[in-house]
Structures are given as C-alpha cells and as structure tokens.
mmCIF file of C-alpha atoms in Angstrom:
data_model
loop_
_atom_site.group_PDB
_atom_site.id
_atom_site.type_symbol
_atom_site.label_atom_id
_atom_site.label_comp_id
_atom_site.label_asym_id
_atom_site.label_seq_id
_atom_site.Cartn_x
_atom_site.Cartn_y
_atom_site.Cartn_z
ATOM 1 C CA UNK A 1 99.197 109.114 98.855
ATOM 2 C CA UNK A 2 96.205 107.114 99.998
ATOM 3 C CA UNK A 3 93.025 108.299 98.275
ATOM 4 C CA UNK A 4 89.530 107.012 98.897
ATOM 5 C CA UNK A 5 86.707 108.591 96.780
ATOM 6 C CA UNK A 6 83.083 107.780 97.553
ATOM 7 C CA UNK A 7 80.171 108.060 95.316
ATOM 8 C CA UNK A 8 76.597 106.931 94.910
ATOM 9 C CA UNK A 9 74.923 108.676 97.558
ATOM 10 C CA UNK A 10 71.594 110.667 97.081
ATOM 11 C CA UNK A 11 67.950 110.846 98.113
ATOM 12 C CA UNK A 12 66.001 107.655 98.476
ATOM 13 C CA UNK A 13 62.511 106.675 99.681
ATOM 14 C CA UNK A 14 62.078 104.553 102.825
ATOM 15 C CA UNK A 15 62.189 100.930 101.844
ATOM 16 C CA UNK A 16 64.352 101.672 98.781
ATOM 17 C CA UNK A 17 67.817 100.659 97.800
ATOM 18 C CA UNK A 18 71.142 102.172 97.030
ATOM 19 C CA UNK A 19 74.572 101.170 96.092
ATOM 20 C CA UNK A 20 77.685 103.104 97.233
ATOM 21 C CA UNK A 21 81.081 102.894 95.681
ATOM 22 C CA UNK A 22 84.580 103.854 96.999
ATOM 23 C CA UNK A 23 87.426 104.209 94.535
ATOM 24 C CA UNK A 24 90.836 103.500 96.037
ATOM 25 C CA UNK A 25 94.305 104.639 94.828
ATOM 26 C CA UNK A 26 97.794 105.163 96.188
ATOM 27 C CA UNK A 27 98.175 101.828 97.829
ATOM 28 C CA UNK A 28 97.776 98.106 97.088
ATOM 29 C CA UNK A 29 94.082 97.753 97.461
ATOM 30 C CA UNK A 30 94.044 94.008 97.696
ATOM 31 C CA UNK A 31 96.424 93.965 100.664
ATOM 32 C CA UNK A 32 94.053 95.780 103.064
ATOM 33 C CA UNK A 33 90.625 95.169 104.922
ATOM 34 C CA UNK A 34 88.241 98.004 104.105
ATOM 35 C CA UNK A 35 85.229 99.307 105.930
ATOM 36 C CA UNK A 36 82.223 101.670 105.834
ATOM 37 C CA UNK A 37 81.471 104.020 108.634
ATOM 38 C CA UNK A 38 78.484 106.421 108.678
ATOM 39 C CA UNK A 39 78.003 109.722 110.571
ATOM 40 C CA UNK A 40 74.513 110.709 111.376
ATOM 41 C CA UNK A 41 73.251 114.307 111.260
ATOM 42 C CA UNK A 42 73.755 114.360 115.001
ATOM 43 C CA UNK A 43 77.450 113.648 114.210
ATOM 44 C CA UNK A 44 77.321 110.170 115.834
ATOM 45 C CA UNK A 45 79.831 107.758 114.283
ATOM 46 C CA UNK A 46 78.781 104.088 113.620
ATOM 47 C CA UNK A 47 80.739 101.415 111.877
ATOM 48 C CA UNK A 48 78.442 99.561 109.429
ATOM 49 C CA UNK A 49 80.631 96.965 107.415
ATOM 50 C CA UNK A 50 84.065 95.494 107.164
ATOM 51 C CA UNK A 51 85.483 93.184 104.481
ATOM 52 C CA UNK A 52 88.701 91.364 104.500
ATOM 53 C CA UNK A 53 91.417 91.984 102.085
ATOM 54 C CA UNK A 54 90.683 89.101 99.711
ATOM 55 C CA UNK A 55 86.779 89.670 100.224
ATOM 56 C CA UNK A 56 86.195 86.242 101.869
ATOM 57 C CA UNK A 57 85.026 87.562 105.287
ATOM 58 C CA UNK A 58 82.510 90.170 105.946
ATOM 59 C CA UNK A 59 81.196 91.647 109.231
ATOM 60 C CA UNK A 60 78.367 93.950 110.194
ATOM 61 C CA UNK A 61 76.793 95.360 113.297
ATOM 62 C CA UNK A 62 73.250 94.098 114.135
ATOM 63 C CA UNK A 63 71.742 97.438 112.945
ATOM 64 C CA UNK A 64 72.362 96.740 109.324
ATOM 65 C CA UNK A 65 72.777 92.857 109.224
ATOM 66 C CA UNK A 66 70.558 91.394 106.488
ATOM 67 C CA UNK A 67 69.958 94.914 104.841
ATOM 68 C CA UNK A 68 73.522 95.990 103.918
ATOM 69 C CA UNK A 69 76.171 94.047 101.883
ATOM 70 C CA UNK A 70 79.773 95.005 101.561
ATOM 71 C CA UNK A 71 81.765 93.676 98.560
ATOM 72 C CA UNK A 72 84.911 94.521 96.771
ATOM 73 C CA UNK A 73 86.461 94.239 93.299
ATOM 74 C CA UNK A 74 90.271 94.024 93.819
ATOM 75 C CA UNK A 75 90.831 94.221 89.933
ATOM 76 C CA UNK A 76 89.069 97.461 89.943
ATOM 77 C CA UNK A 77 90.381 98.770 93.211
ATOM 78 C CA UNK A 78 86.831 99.661 94.412
ATOM 79 C CA UNK A 79 84.830 98.902 97.363
ATOM 80 C CA UNK A 80 80.991 98.681 97.557
ATOM 81 C CA UNK A 81 78.008 98.892 99.996
ATOM 82 C CA UNK A 82 74.629 97.816 98.808
ATOM 83 C CA UNK A 83 71.849 98.962 101.021
ATOM 84 C CA UNK A 84 68.277 97.832 101.057
ATOM 85 C CA UNK A 85 65.132 98.275 103.031
ATOM 86 C CA UNK A 86 66.519 101.624 103.813
ATOM 87 C CA UNK A 87 64.954 103.646 106.785
ATOM 88 C CA UNK A 88 65.053 107.149 107.966
ATOM 89 C CA UNK A 89 67.611 106.220 110.482
ATOM 90 C CA UNK A 90 70.155 105.323 107.857
ATOM 91 C CA UNK A 91 70.371 108.959 106.758
ATOM 92 C CA UNK A 92 73.977 109.786 107.113
ATOM 93 C CA UNK A 93 77.243 110.690 105.632
ATOM 94 C CA UNK A 94 78.872 107.375 104.538
ATOM 95 C CA UNK A 95 82.642 107.031 104.619
ATOM 96 C CA UNK A 96 84.770 104.277 103.293
ATOM 97 C CA UNK A 97 87.916 103.583 105.422
ATOM 98 C CA UNK A 98 91.107 101.578 104.991
ATOM 99 C CA UNK A 99 92.581 99.389 107.594
ATOM 100 C CA UNK A 100 96.209 99.584 108.771
ATOM 101 C CA UNK A 101 97.483 100.385 112.195
ATOM 102 C CA UNK A 102 93.820 100.553 112.993
ATOM 103 C CA UNK A 103 90.619 99.485 111.452
ATOM 104 C CA UNK A 104 90.045 103.134 110.157
ATOM 105 C CA UNK A 105 93.470 104.278 109.432
ATOM 106 C CA UNK A 106 92.517 106.470 106.501
ATOM 107 C CA UNK A 107 88.957 107.848 105.506
ATOM 108 C CA UNK A 108 87.477 109.205 102.284
ATOM 109 C CA UNK A 109 85.553 112.462 101.990
ATOM 110 C CA UNK A 110 82.143 110.736 102.285
ATOM 111 C CA UNK A 111 78.968 110.515 100.283
ATOM 112 C CA UNK A 112 75.603 111.693 101.674
ATOM 113 C CA UNK A 113 72.580 109.305 101.971
ATOM 114 C CA UNK A 114 69.319 110.906 102.652
ATOM 115 C CA UNK A 115 66.273 108.574 103.278
ATOM 116 C CA UNK A 116 63.032 110.448 103.189
ATOM 117 C CA UNK A 117 59.603 110.308 101.574
ATOM 118 C CA UNK B 1 78.573 95.766 122.530
ATOM 119 C CA UNK B 2 81.348 97.931 124.105
ATOM 120 C CA UNK B 3 80.012 101.366 125.021
ATOM 121 C CA UNK B 4 82.376 104.231 124.813
ATOM 122 C CA UNK B 5 81.736 107.095 126.985
ATOM 123 C CA UNK B 6 83.444 110.435 126.380
ATOM 124 C CA UNK B 7 83.769 113.511 128.652
ATOM 125 C CA UNK B 8 83.288 116.314 128.737
ATOM 126 C CA UNK B 9 81.092 116.749 125.713
ATOM 127 C CA UNK B 10 82.528 120.145 124.857
ATOM 128 C CA UNK B 11 85.194 122.374 126.302
ATOM 129 C CA UNK B 12 86.224 125.923 125.496
ATOM 130 C CA UNK B 13 89.889 126.900 126.005
ATOM 131 C CA UNK B 14 92.292 129.726 125.113
ATOM 132 C CA UNK B 15 95.280 129.042 122.893
ATOM 133 C CA UNK B 16 98.248 127.816 124.729
ATOM 134 C CA UNK B 17 96.246 126.310 127.523
ATOM 135 C CA UNK B 18 96.578 122.428 128.345
ATOM 136 C CA UNK B 19 93.440 120.387 127.605
ATOM 137 C CA UNK B 20 92.559 116.864 128.785
ATOM 138 C CA UNK B 21 89.592 114.706 127.713
ATOM 139 C CA UNK B 22 88.459 111.384 128.942
ATOM 140 C CA UNK B 23 87.149 108.179 127.283
ATOM 141 C CA UNK B 24 85.984 105.174 129.170
ATOM 142 C CA UNK B 25 85.012 101.719 127.762
ATOM 143 C CA UNK B 26 82.383 99.400 129.225
ATOM 144 C CA UNK B 27 84.888 96.514 128.635
ATOM 145 C CA UNK B 28 88.532 96.324 128.689
ATOM 146 C CA UNK B 29 90.429 97.238 125.417
ATOM 147 C CA UNK B 30 93.491 95.459 126.588
ATOM 148 C CA UNK B 31 94.584 92.202 124.686
ATOM 149 C CA UNK B 32 95.962 90.076 127.286
ATOM 150 C CA UNK B 33 98.109 88.163 124.781
ATOM 151 C CA UNK B 34 100.100 91.068 123.382
ATOM 152 C CA UNK B 35 99.408 93.604 126.214
ATOM 153 C CA UNK B 36 98.190 96.228 123.714
ATOM 154 C CA UNK B 37 95.248 98.422 124.117
ATOM 155 C CA UNK B 38 93.093 98.763 121.028
ATOM 156 C CA UNK B 39 91.847 102.255 121.480
ATOM 157 C CA UNK B 40 92.111 104.916 118.896
ATOM 158 C CA UNK B 41 91.560 108.743 118.918
ATOM 159 C CA UNK B 42 90.360 110.702 115.824
ATOM 160 C CA UNK B 43 90.267 114.268 115.136
ATOM 161 C CA UNK B 44 87.404 115.678 112.945
ATOM 162 C CA UNK B 45 87.629 119.366 111.824
ATOM 163 C CA UNK B 46 84.601 121.047 110.551
ATOM 164 C CA UNK B 47 83.592 119.900 106.920
ATOM 165 C CA UNK B 48 86.345 117.133 107.110
ATOM 166 C CA UNK B 49 86.197 113.362 107.508
ATOM 167 C CA UNK B 50 87.821 112.124 110.934
ATOM 168 C CA UNK B 51 91.630 111.823 110.802
ATOM 169 C CA UNK B 52 93.384 109.240 112.826
ATOM 170 C CA UNK B 53 95.440 110.933 115.643
ATOM 171 C CA UNK B 54 96.460 108.082 118.074
ATOM 172 C CA UNK B 55 96.279 104.342 117.964
ATOM 173 C CA UNK B 56 97.162 101.655 120.436
ATOM 174 C CA UNK B 57 96.014 104.061 123.094
ATOM 175 C CA UNK B 58 99.407 105.936 123.008
ATOM 176 C CA UNK B 59 100.937 105.933 119.640
ATOM 177 C CA UNK B 60 100.949 108.951 117.515
ATOM 178 C CA UNK B 61 99.992 108.488 113.889
ATOM 179 C CA UNK B 62 102.756 109.818 111.580
ATOM 180 C CA UNK B 63 102.749 113.523 111.079
ATOM 181 C CA UNK B 64 100.645 114.257 114.276
ATOM 182 C CA UNK B 65 102.288 116.940 116.446
ATOM 183 C CA UNK B 66 103.858 115.952 119.660
ATOM 184 C CA UNK B 67 101.551 118.177 121.612
ATOM 185 C CA UNK B 68 98.970 115.343 121.291
ATOM 186 C CA UNK B 69 99.381 112.553 123.868
ATOM 187 C CA UNK B 70 97.185 109.554 124.411
ATOM 188 C CA UNK B 71 97.407 107.513 127.671
ATOM 189 C CA UNK B 72 95.570 104.994 129.681
ATOM 190 C CA UNK B 73 94.898 101.259 129.673
ATOM 191 C CA UNK B 74 92.048 98.787 130.251
ATOM 192 C CA UNK B 75 88.870 100.908 130.327
ATOM 193 C CA UNK B 76 90.180 104.475 131.111
ATOM 194 C CA UNK B 77 91.921 106.570 128.464
ATOM 195 C CA UNK B 78 92.943 110.121 128.153
ATOM 196 C CA UNK B 79 93.778 112.472 125.235
ATOM 197 C CA UNK B 80 95.888 115.419 126.217
ATOM 198 C CA UNK B 81 96.830 118.438 124.040
ATOM 199 C CA UNK B 82 99.678 120.190 125.852
ATOM 200 C CA UNK B 83 99.295 123.608 124.305
ATOM 201 C CA UNK B 84 96.290 124.153 122.394
ATOM 202 C CA UNK B 85 96.545 125.841 118.928
ATOM 203 C CA UNK B 86 93.835 127.621 116.954
ATOM 204 C CA UNK B 87 93.963 124.780 114.366
ATOM 205 C CA UNK B 88 93.071 122.162 117.118
ATOM 206 C CA UNK B 89 89.408 123.395 116.863
ATOM 207 C CA UNK B 90 87.632 120.052 116.197
ATOM 208 C CA UNK B 91 85.567 117.186 117.634
ATOM 209 C CA UNK B 92 87.669 114.444 119.217
ATOM 210 C CA UNK B 93 86.347 110.880 119.122
ATOM 211 C CA UNK B 94 87.652 107.692 120.781
ATOM 212 C CA UNK B 95 86.880 104.270 119.268
ATOM 213 C CA UNK B 96 86.972 100.689 120.410
ATOM 214 C CA UNK B 97 89.280 98.711 117.940
ATOM 215 C CA UNK B 98 89.353 95.756 120.195
ATOM 216 C CA UNK B 99 86.368 93.608 119.166
ATOM 217 C CA UNK B 100 83.201 93.655 117.063
ATOM 218 C CA UNK B 101 81.193 95.628 116.629
ATOM 219 C CA UNK B 102 83.566 98.501 116.543
ATOM 220 C CA UNK B 103 82.160 101.466 118.512
ATOM 221 C CA UNK B 104 82.905 105.133 118.930
ATOM 222 C CA UNK B 105 82.291 107.614 121.606
ATOM 223 C CA UNK B 106 80.024 110.492 121.210
ATOM 224 C CA UNK B 107 82.914 112.949 120.866
ATOM 225 C CA UNK B 108 84.432 116.005 122.708
ATOM 226 C CA UNK B 109 84.106 119.284 120.940
ATOM 227 C CA UNK B 110 86.994 121.493 121.461
ATOM 228 C CA UNK B 111 86.370 125.197 121.116
ATOM 229 C CA UNK B 112 89.125 127.821 121.100
ATOM 230 C CA UNK B 113 88.200 131.171 122.956
#
C-alpha cells in the first residue's frame, strides 16, 4: 500500500524558513516523480513543486520560484521541500503526492504551515 | 497558465439523483500526438486529502465505483455521478495534467439533502 507521511509543518514568521519532509513507503520510491501541492485555508489547490524520479529535474510555478526548493533522498525514501522568504499567502496545508497515471496519483495526509507574526 | 473553471460551485441533491458538473480549461488538454486528454478529477471528503477519481478525462482509477463517469475532450469536460450516494459528499476538483504549471479548478461542492 502506498503511504506518504508529511512532517515539518508549523508556525513561522513572515520572512522565515521551514523544511518539510515526506516519508514514502509501499512502493519503489526511486521510480516515481514526486510533487508538493498546497491547499489554502480557502480550499484552493496549488501545485508548488515537482522533482523527477532521479532528482535531476525540478519544476516550480512562478509563485514560489526562487523561494522553494524540492529535493529527494532516494536512499532514505524521503522527499523534501525547503521554503524560505515565507509570506502570509504561503499559509496552507502542504501535501506530498506521487506520480503515476497522473502527476498526483497518490496523496499524503498533509502538514500544516502557518505564516504569521 | 491554463485556467480551470468549474461549475457550479456547489449543488445539493437527494440520494439516488444524477449529478453533472462541468470543468472548462482555457487551453486544450488534448495531446495531439497520442490523442489523450490530460484532465484528472479528484474527490476530497471532509478532513481528508484529495483522492484521484478519474484520469485521462474518462478512465476510472482502480476501485472507483462505476457510478462515476468522466467525459469530454479538448477544453470541455464533465463529471457525472449516476446515482448519488450519501458517501459522495465531497468537493470535486478538476486538474490540468497537460502542461506546466499544473493547475486546479476551484471545486464543486456536493451536498446531500
């Protein structure tokens, strides 16, 4: 069974940094592209990063380019999202998602990030 | 960026009724090379993450009941629930899986009377 467990969320001040992790199990982690998707308090979904299976290629929307960095450790079956220069609009539930028949075939339960003074 | 527009934003139906919801994309999601539409539907129940329902515009994910049907091509897509059940209470999102940046619609909230 595919399992994705996010951690690392919390309360951070504007301009601060945070690093999220996603522990994967139940599949061959190194064979799949992985993504982060966030959901705002208003329930809007926004894709924020994708990384290729080997980690060589990364993709971001303009809203986070230069502030967020996605990475992975295939030996540890773990996906990461480093976030810096955080803004109030980055407040959201952050989900990691595995690729497959679609870019977001499986989702974790999420970790909450709150950016507030 | 491809804008995904869903309608209606909410609907309330009785169990057993048929439901149809729409998703329109600002650009075609059809890959001319393989003639596949890169459109996905997700179901999000209260307190849960989104769950993949339909991919390729019309292919049901494994385990999804056959009362859920996706249709459409190009820029116009539809999700139909043939006979709504109480457990279908959720928000339904469509998603551009065709090109970066991947984008989602704002959702259709399904309520059961």
